[in-house]
Short mmCIF file of C-alpha atoms and ligand atoms in Angstrom, two decimals:
data_model
loop_
_atom_site.label_atom_id
_atom_site.label_comp_id
_atom_site.label_asym_id
_atom_site.label_seq_id
_atom_site.Cartn_x
_atom_site.Cartn_y
_atom_site.Cartn_z
CA MET A 243 -0.32 -0.06 -0.49
CA ILE A 244 1.52 3.12 -1.22
CA ARG A 245 0.13 6.53 0.61
CA LYS A 246 2.35 9.23 -0.15
CA ALA A 247 3.12 11.33 -2.86
CA ILE A 248 6.19 14.33 -3.92
CA PHE A 249 5.54 16.51 -6.12
CA PRO A 250 8.09 18.27 -6.55
CA VAL A 251 7.58 21.74 -7.99
CA GLY A 252 10.66 24.09 -7.10
CA GLY A 253 11.84 24.52 -10.96
CA LEU A 254 12.33 27.77 -12.63
CA GLY A 255 10.59 26.71 -15.77
CA THR A 256 12.78 29.16 -17.77
CA ARG A 257 11.15 27.53 -21.09
CA PHE A 258 8.25 29.38 -20.49
CA LEU A 259 9.26 32.69 -19.23
CA PRO A 260 7.81 35.39 -18.89
CA ALA A 261 3.93 33.48 -18.32
CA THR A 262 6.23 31.65 -15.46
CA LYS A 263 7.89 35.15 -13.83
CA ALA A 264 5.40 35.12 -11.39
CA MET A 265 3.74 32.07 -11.34
CA PRO A 266 5.27 28.36 -11.48
CA LYS A 267 4.85 26.32 -14.37
CA GLU A 268 2.89 23.96 -12.77
CA MET A 269 -0.07 26.53 -12.25
CA LEU A 270 -0.11 26.64 -16.45
CA PRO A 271 -3.53 25.46 -17.43
CA VAL A 272 -4.72 22.37 -19.75
CA VAL A 273 -8.22 23.40 -21.55
CA ASP A 274 -9.45 24.44 -17.58
CA LYS A 275 -7.43 22.88 -14.53
CA PRO A 276 -3.44 24.03 -13.93
CA LEU A 277 -1.17 21.13 -14.67
CA ILE A 278 -0.64 20.38 -10.62
CA GLN A 279 -4.46 19.20 -10.00
CA TYR A 280 -4.23 16.49 -12.87
CA ALA A 281 -1.27 15.50 -11.34
CA VAL A 282 -2.87 15.71 -7.73
CA GLU A 283 -6.03 13.71 -9.31
CA GLU A 284 -4.12 11.08 -10.90
CA ALA A 285 -2.44 10.18 -7.55
CA ALA A 286 -5.60 10.25 -5.65
CA ASP A 287 -7.07 7.87 -7.98
CA ALA A 288 -4.28 5.60 -7.33
CA GLY A 289 -5.49 5.65 -3.47
CA ILE A 290 -2.88 8.13 -2.74
CA GLU A 291 -3.88 10.29 0.88
CA GLU A 292 -0.76 12.23 1.71
CA PHE A 293 0.26 15.15 -0.80
CA ILE A 294 3.74 16.73 -0.10
CA PHE A 295 4.73 19.71 -2.28
CA VAL A 296 8.40 20.68 -2.81
CA THR A 297 7.61 24.23 -3.43
CA GLY A 298 10.48 26.90 -4.16
CA ARG A 299 10.10 30.32 -5.35
CA ASN A 300 6.36 31.94 -5.71
CA LYS A 301 4.74 28.83 -4.02
CA THR A 302 2.09 30.97 -3.02
CA ALA A 303 -0.55 30.05 -5.86
CA ILE A 304 -0.59 26.42 -6.02
CA GLU A 305 -0.91 27.07 -1.61
CA ASP A 306 -3.99 29.11 -2.64
CA HIS A 307 -4.98 26.87 -5.21
CA PHE A 308 -5.47 23.64 -2.78
CA ASP A 309 -6.96 25.99 -0.12
CA HIS A 310 -10.45 27.17 0.80
CA SER A 311 -11.44 30.51 -0.86
CA PHE A 312 -13.79 31.79 1.20
CA GLU A 313 -14.01 34.89 -0.48
CA LEU A 314 -14.81 33.15 -3.50
CA GLU A 315 -16.96 30.93 -2.32
CA SER A 316 -19.61 33.11 -0.39
CA THR A 317 -19.65 35.01 -3.85
CA LEU A 318 -20.43 32.08 -5.73
CA ALA A 319 -23.38 30.68 -2.92
CA ALA A 320 -24.38 34.68 -3.24
CA LYS A 321 -24.63 34.45 -6.86
CA GLY A 322 -26.73 30.98 -6.97
CA LYS A 323 -23.87 29.19 -8.99
CA ARG A 324 -24.38 25.88 -7.66
CA GLU A 325 -22.21 23.91 -10.22
CA ALA A 326 -18.88 26.45 -9.90
CA LEU A 327 -19.21 26.07 -6.08
CA THR A 328 -19.60 22.15 -6.13
CA LEU A 329 -16.30 22.17 -8.26
CA VAL A 330 -14.18 24.30 -6.10
CA LYS A 331 -15.28 22.76 -2.65
CA ASN A 332 -15.17 19.32 -4.01
CA MET A 333 -10.99 20.20 -4.73
CA MET A 334 -10.52 20.14 -1.27
CA HIS A 335 -8.36 17.19 0.76
CA ASN A 336 -8.56 16.41 4.43
CA PRO A 337 -6.94 18.67 6.73
CA GLY A 338 -3.47 18.00 7.58
CA SER A 339 -3.06 15.88 4.18
CA VAL A 340 -1.62 18.48 2.13
CA MET A 341 2.07 19.43 2.99
CA TYR A 342 4.98 22.07 1.90
CA VAL A 343 8.04 22.16 2.13
CA ARG A 344 10.80 24.51 0.42
CA GLN A 345 13.42 23.59 -1.65
CA GLN A 346 15.64 26.61 -0.88
CA GLN A 347 17.33 26.49 -4.42
CA PRO A 348 16.81 24.81 -7.24
CA ALA A 349 19.29 21.99 -7.09
CA GLY A 350 17.15 19.34 -9.00
CA LEU A 351 15.15 17.34 -8.96
CA GLY A 352 16.71 14.68 -6.96
CA HIS A 353 17.69 17.41 -4.34
CA ALA A 354 14.01 18.59 -4.41
CA VAL A 355 12.96 14.95 -3.71
CA TRP A 356 15.17 14.85 -0.83
CA CYS A 357 13.83 17.86 0.79
CA ALA A 358 10.61 16.12 1.39
CA ARG A 359 12.46 13.19 3.57
CA HIS A 360 11.32 13.92 7.05
CA LEU A 361 8.09 14.10 5.84
CA ILE A 362 8.61 10.24 4.45
CA GLY A 363 8.92 7.51 7.18
CA ASP A 364 10.08 3.76 6.00
CA GLU A 365 7.89 3.25 3.09
CA PRO A 366 7.79 3.33 -0.49
CA VAL A 367 6.59 6.43 -2.33
CA VAL A 368 5.48 8.18 -5.26
CA VAL A 369 6.85 11.05 -7.02
CA LEU A 370 5.49 12.96 -9.76
CA LEU A 371 6.27 15.58 -12.25
CA ALA A 372 3.07 17.82 -13.26
CA ASP A 373 4.73 18.84 -16.15
CA ASP A 374 4.32 15.34 -17.73
CA LEU A 375 1.08 14.97 -18.29
CA ILE A 376 -1.30 11.72 -18.93
CA LEU A 377 -4.10 11.81 -20.82
CA GLY A 378 -6.05 8.51 -20.08
CA LYS A 379 -5.93 5.78 -17.48
CA SER A 380 -3.85 7.24 -14.20
CA CYS A 381 -0.40 6.30 -14.56
CA VAL A 382 0.03 6.13 -11.29
CA ARG A 383 -2.55 3.83 -10.38
CA GLU A 384 -1.37 1.49 -13.22
CA MET A 385 2.47 1.27 -11.34
CA VAL A 386 0.95 0.75 -7.82
CA GLU A 387 -0.90 -2.00 -9.16
CA ALA A 388 2.18 -3.63 -11.20
CA TYR A 389 4.47 -2.25 -7.96
CA GLN A 390 6.82 -5.38 -6.98
CA GLY A 391 8.79 -3.65 -4.28
CA GLY A 392 11.93 -1.72 -4.56
CA ASN A 393 11.97 1.12 -7.26
CA MET A 394 9.49 1.68 -10.20
CA VAL A 395 9.61 4.48 -13.36
CA ALA A 396 7.03 4.57 -15.55
CA VAL A 397 8.53 4.26 -19.23
CA MET A 398 7.58 4.51 -23.16
CA ASN A 399 9.71 3.98 -26.27
CA VAL A 400 11.22 7.66 -27.19
CA PRO A 401 12.32 8.63 -30.82
CA GLU A 402 16.03 7.76 -30.78
CA ASP A 403 16.99 11.03 -31.58
CA GLN A 404 15.54 11.86 -28.66
CA THR A 405 17.17 9.92 -26.00
CA GLY A 406 19.46 13.45 -25.00
CA SER A 407 16.00 14.65 -23.48
CA TYR A 408 15.38 11.99 -21.13
CA GLY A 409 17.07 9.39 -18.71
CA ILE A 410 17.20 6.23 -20.54
CA VAL A 411 17.24 2.88 -19.34
CA THR A 412 19.12 -0.39 -19.93
CA PRO A 413 16.99 -3.21 -20.37
CA GLY A 414 17.07 -6.67 -18.73
CA ALA A 415 13.81 -9.07 -19.31
CA ASP A 416 11.39 -6.98 -21.23
CA ASP A 417 7.76 -8.49 -21.62
CA GLY A 418 6.53 -5.49 -23.30
CA ARG A 419 4.76 -4.01 -20.36
CA VAL A 420 7.35 -4.57 -17.81
CA VAL A 421 11.07 -4.22 -18.05
CA ASP A 422 13.72 -5.05 -16.04
CA VAL A 423 16.06 -2.09 -15.48
CA LYS A 424 19.15 -2.85 -15.41
CA GLY A 425 21.08 0.60 -15.92
CA LEU A 426 19.94 3.67 -16.19
CA ILE A 427 21.61 6.83 -17.93
CA GLU A 428 20.44 10.75 -17.75
CA LYS A 429 20.34 12.76 -20.51
CA PRO A 430 22.54 10.56 -23.05
CA ALA A 431 23.63 11.69 -26.62
CA PRO A 432 21.74 9.08 -29.33
CA ALA A 433 25.04 7.82 -29.61
CA ASP A 434 25.75 6.91 -26.07
CA ALA A 435 22.30 5.60 -25.32
CA PRO A 436 21.61 2.00 -24.16
CA SER A 437 18.42 2.11 -25.91
CA ASN A 438 15.33 4.04 -26.57
CA ILE A 439 13.17 3.59 -23.32
CA ALA A 440 13.02 6.67 -21.80
CA VAL A 441 11.49 7.89 -18.37
CA VAL A 442 8.64 9.89 -17.97
CA GLY A 443 8.26 11.81 -14.74
CA ARG A 444 5.91 9.18 -12.45
CA TYR A 445 8.19 7.35 -9.89
CA ILE A 446 7.56 4.84 -6.83
CA ILE A 447 11.04 4.81 -4.80
CA ALA A 448 12.06 3.26 -1.57
CA PRO A 449 13.49 4.75 1.10
CA GLN A 450 16.96 3.82 0.73
CA VAL A 451 16.80 6.25 -2.17
CA PHE A 452 16.55 9.17 0.36
CA GLU A 453 19.91 8.17 1.90
CA THR A 454 21.76 8.11 -1.52
CA LEU A 455 20.30 11.52 -2.30
CA SER A 456 21.62 12.42 1.12
CA SER A 457 25.22 12.48 -0.30
CA GLN A 458 24.42 15.29 -2.41
CA GLU A 459 26.14 14.20 -5.28
CA ARG A 460 25.96 16.26 -8.51
CA GLY A 461 25.17 15.08 -12.10
CA ALA A 462 24.24 15.94 -15.20
CA SER A 463 23.64 19.47 -15.73
CA GLY A 464 25.77 20.31 -11.96
CA GLU A 465 22.35 18.76 -10.62
CA ILE A 466 21.86 16.58 -7.94
CA GLN A 467 19.59 13.82 -10.56
CA LEU A 468 16.95 11.34 -9.16
CA THR A 469 17.84 9.08 -11.92
CA ASP A 470 21.48 8.96 -10.54
CA ALA A 471 20.09 7.64 -6.54
CA LEU A 472 18.10 4.91 -8.63
CA ALA A 473 20.35 4.21 -10.65
CA LYS A 474 22.97 3.08 -7.46
CA GLN A 475 20.41 1.18 -6.23
CA ILE A 476 20.22 -1.32 -9.24
CA GLY A 477 21.47 -4.91 -8.09
CA SER A 478 20.68 -4.73 -4.28
CA ALA A 479 16.62 -4.24 -4.93
CA PRO A 480 14.54 -4.60 -7.54
CA PHE A 481 13.69 -2.37 -10.44
CA HIS A 482 11.22 -2.08 -13.33
CA GLY A 483 10.02 0.20 -15.82
CA LEU A 484 6.22 0.08 -16.47
CA ARG A 485 5.03 1.14 -19.76
CA PHE A 486 1.32 3.06 -19.03
CA SER A 487 -1.45 3.05 -21.08
CA GLY A 488 -2.21 6.75 -21.02
CA GLU A 489 -0.86 9.10 -23.76
CA ARG A 490 1.98 11.51 -22.49
CA PHE A 491 2.65 15.34 -23.39
CA ASP A 492 5.52 16.79 -22.28
CA CYS A 493 4.02 20.16 -20.94
CA GLY A 494 7.36 21.47 -20.01
CA SER A 495 7.72 22.69 -23.58
CA LYS A 496 5.59 24.80 -25.48
CA LEU A 497 4.86 22.22 -28.32
CA GLY A 498 3.89 19.30 -25.81
CA PHE A 499 2.20 21.95 -23.51
CA LEU A 500 -0.17 23.19 -26.84
CA GLN A 501 -0.55 19.44 -27.65
CA ALA A 502 -1.92 18.63 -24.50
CA ASN A 503 -4.25 21.92 -24.89
CA LEU A 504 -5.25 20.38 -28.24
CA ALA A 505 -5.41 16.82 -27.10
CA PHE A 506 -7.36 17.60 -24.28
CA GLY A 507 -9.83 19.77 -25.40
CA MET A 508 -10.57 17.24 -28.15
CA SER A 509 -11.18 14.69 -25.28
CA ASN A 510 -13.89 16.89 -23.66
CA THR A 511 -17.15 16.41 -25.48
CA ASP A 512 -18.42 20.17 -24.92
CA LEU A 513 -15.37 21.41 -27.04
CA ALA A 514 -14.48 18.65 -29.17
CA PRO A 515 -17.19 19.19 -32.11
CA ASP A 516 -16.43 22.97 -32.32
CA LEU A 517 -12.78 22.38 -31.76
CA LYS A 518 -12.39 20.12 -34.80
CA ALA A 519 -14.47 22.26 -36.79
CA TRP A 520 -12.10 24.79 -36.34
CA MET A 521 -8.73 22.99 -36.65
CA GLN A 522 -10.32 21.65 -40.13
CA GLU A 523 -10.69 25.32 -41.24
CA ARG A 524 -7.40 26.23 -40.08
CA LEU A 525 -5.60 23.82 -41.67
CA LYS A 526 -7.28 24.37 -44.95
P1 LIG B 1527 12.42 20.69 -15.40
O1 LIG B 1527 13.99 19.71 -16.03
O2 LIG B 1527 11.93 20.66 -16.18
O3 LIG B 1527 13.39 21.97 -15.23
O4 LIG B 1527 12.02 20.50 -13.84
P2 LIG B 1527 12.40 23.47 -14.80
O5 LIG B 1527 12.94 23.81 -14.25
O6 LIG B 1527 10.97 23.16 -13.97
O7 LIG B 1527 12.41 23.90 -16.01
P3 LIG B 1527 13.00 24.77 -17.47
O8 LIG B 1527 13.61 23.38 -18.04
O9 LIG B 1527 13.97 25.56 -16.77
O10 LIG B 1527 12.11 24.97 -18.43
C1 LIG B 1527 11.74 18.91 -13.80
C2 LIG B 1527 10.20 19.08 -12.91
O11 LIG B 1527 11.42 18.95 -11.50
C3 LIG B 1527 11.36 20.17 -10.67
C4 LIG B 1527 10.22 20.92 -11.64
O12 LIG B 1527 9.58 21.80 -10.82
C5 LIG B 1527 9.87 20.15 -12.49
O13 LIG B 1527 8.24 19.52 -11.82
N1 LIG B 1527 12.37 20.65 -9.93
C6 LIG B 1527 13.45 20.76 -10.81
C7 LIG B 1527 12.38 20.81 -9.15
O14 LIG B 1527 11.33 20.92 -8.17
N2 LIG B 1527 13.49 21.44 -8.30
C8 LIG B 1527 14.43 21.80 -8.91
O15 LIG B 1527 15.98 22.06 -8.61
C9 LIG B 1527 14.92 21.30 -10.48
#
């Protein structure tokens, strides 16, 4: 049973400046919901009960988003906007189940995860990167169901010329869905890549990973990398990659973000007919 999830939201989001100048990247909306809310809902769907955000600068928008907004709620009530009121009220989690830790400097994803160490006991925990948005079945749920102890990452096959943008797996036994991870390397050039099986931003990590992270070793881009700490566990704990069934969008990039808005728009029954007609007209 995995009960806790860490959401690292301390990155600078430089690829989205100026939008991210005063607002975290994870608050960018896809259709009508911020990226971070999709991630939280995906985790809740997998039975996660405690939500730990590792924040950086400009954190208040995320804290406010997951808290009551008394003024908004009373205004909606006074105006009789019941549907909107239910929507904002339903977002609330149990008191005390949402926690915030501050990452004092953006020293990398591994560092962000390590900052949450005092909130995690001797139990495995999920890590979700909200800028990897997944359309379809909850990827975390699929991972929790397939978890066999040790560490697990969500993986997908990527075009060979794109390995430099991902953590890449050296595969062992592979049944087409679950792959044994024999090695892991961060952002290899295509010529150095052991495969085209790439890690996307969903992890289940064992408590030992926090001990490894405490050495604060810097890796690719001079940052403390989560993949390096996971790679160090290989051989001493099981490590699997899971090919999830949903479609992943890289919302950390402008193209991926635009694609996500179109794909989520097309999966929205209210929007799809008009959106499709507009796109067909536009592409003529
Ligand atoms: P990215 O590699 O996308 O970095 O982080 P970034 O700073 O957010 O974005 P760019 O590249 O400058 O545009 C992947 C995830 O890890 C988190 C980010 O918030 C994002 O969810 N992260 C990264 C941290 O929480 N802390 C860090 O120090 C680095």
